[in-house]
Coordinates of C-alpha atoms in Angstrom, one line a residue:
X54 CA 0.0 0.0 0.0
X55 CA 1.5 3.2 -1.0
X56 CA 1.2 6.5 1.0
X57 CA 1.3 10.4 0.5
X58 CA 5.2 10.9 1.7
X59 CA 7.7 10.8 -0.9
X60 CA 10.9 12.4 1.4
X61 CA 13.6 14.8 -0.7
X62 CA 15.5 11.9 -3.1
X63 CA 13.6 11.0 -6.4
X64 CA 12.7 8.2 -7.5
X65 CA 15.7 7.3 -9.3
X66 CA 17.7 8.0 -6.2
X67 CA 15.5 6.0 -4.3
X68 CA 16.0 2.6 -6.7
X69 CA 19.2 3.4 -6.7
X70 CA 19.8 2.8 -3.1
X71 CA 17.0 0.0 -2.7
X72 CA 18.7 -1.8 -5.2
X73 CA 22.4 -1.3 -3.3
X74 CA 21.1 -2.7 -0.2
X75 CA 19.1 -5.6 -1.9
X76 CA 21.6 -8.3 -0.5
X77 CA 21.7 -6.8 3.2
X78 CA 17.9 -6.1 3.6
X79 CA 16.0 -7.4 6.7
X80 CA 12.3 -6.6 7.7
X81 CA 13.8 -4.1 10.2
X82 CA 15.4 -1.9 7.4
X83 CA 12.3 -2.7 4.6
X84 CA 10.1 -1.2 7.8
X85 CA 12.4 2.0 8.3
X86 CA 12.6 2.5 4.5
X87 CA 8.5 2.3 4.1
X88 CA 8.1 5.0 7.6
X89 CA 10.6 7.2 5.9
X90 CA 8.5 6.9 3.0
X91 CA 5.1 7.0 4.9
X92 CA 4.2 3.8 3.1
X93 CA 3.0 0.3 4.9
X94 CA 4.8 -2.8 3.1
X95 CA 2.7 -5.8 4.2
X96 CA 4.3 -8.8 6.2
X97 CA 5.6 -11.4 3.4
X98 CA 8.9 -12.8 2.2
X99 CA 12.1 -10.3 1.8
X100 CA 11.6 -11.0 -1.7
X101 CA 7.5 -10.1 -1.5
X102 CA 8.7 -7.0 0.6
X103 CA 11.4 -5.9 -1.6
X104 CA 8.7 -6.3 -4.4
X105 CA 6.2 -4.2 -2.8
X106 CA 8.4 -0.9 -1.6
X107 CA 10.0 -1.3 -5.3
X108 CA 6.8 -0.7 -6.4
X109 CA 6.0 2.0 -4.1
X110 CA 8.5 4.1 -5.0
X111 CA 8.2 3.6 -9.0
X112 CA 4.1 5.0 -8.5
X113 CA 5.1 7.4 -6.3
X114 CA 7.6 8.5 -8.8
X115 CA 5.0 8.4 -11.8
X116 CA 2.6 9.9 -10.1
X117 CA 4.3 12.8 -8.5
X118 CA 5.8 14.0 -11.9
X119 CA 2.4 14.7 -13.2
X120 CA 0.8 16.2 -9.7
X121 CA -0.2 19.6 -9.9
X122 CA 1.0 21.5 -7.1

C-alpha cells in the first residue's frame, strides 16, 4: 500500500539505493525504509517486501511528476 510521503531523493535516487542494499535487507530496514516513505509494506517474504516498496517508489515517482502543485 503506498502513501502520501515521498521524502527529498527521487525516485531514481530512491531505486538506486534500494537496489544497493538488496543483499543486506532485513524486515527491520524494509520497515524503516516504508516509515521514511510513509508507506506500509505488508508482512511477506524479503523478496514479496522488496517487491512491494519497489513498487512503491516507481508510482510514487509516476505519479508525483504529473501532480499539480
Amino acid at each position: 500500500l503506498c502513501g502520501a510521503g515521498y521524502g527529498t531523493r527521487n525516485g531514481a535516487q530512491k531505486l538506486e539505493v534500494l537496489s544497493e542494499l538488496r543483499d543486506n535487507l532485513d524486515d527491520k530496514l524494509i520497515d524503516a525504509m516504508a516509515v521514511s516513505m510513509d508507506v506500509e509494506v505488508l508482512p511477506g517474504t524479503i523478496d514479496e517486501r522488496y517487491a512491494s516498496l519497489r513498487h512503491c517508489i516507481q508510482a510514487h515517482a509516476k505519479y508525483e511528476c504529473t501532480r499539480l502543485r
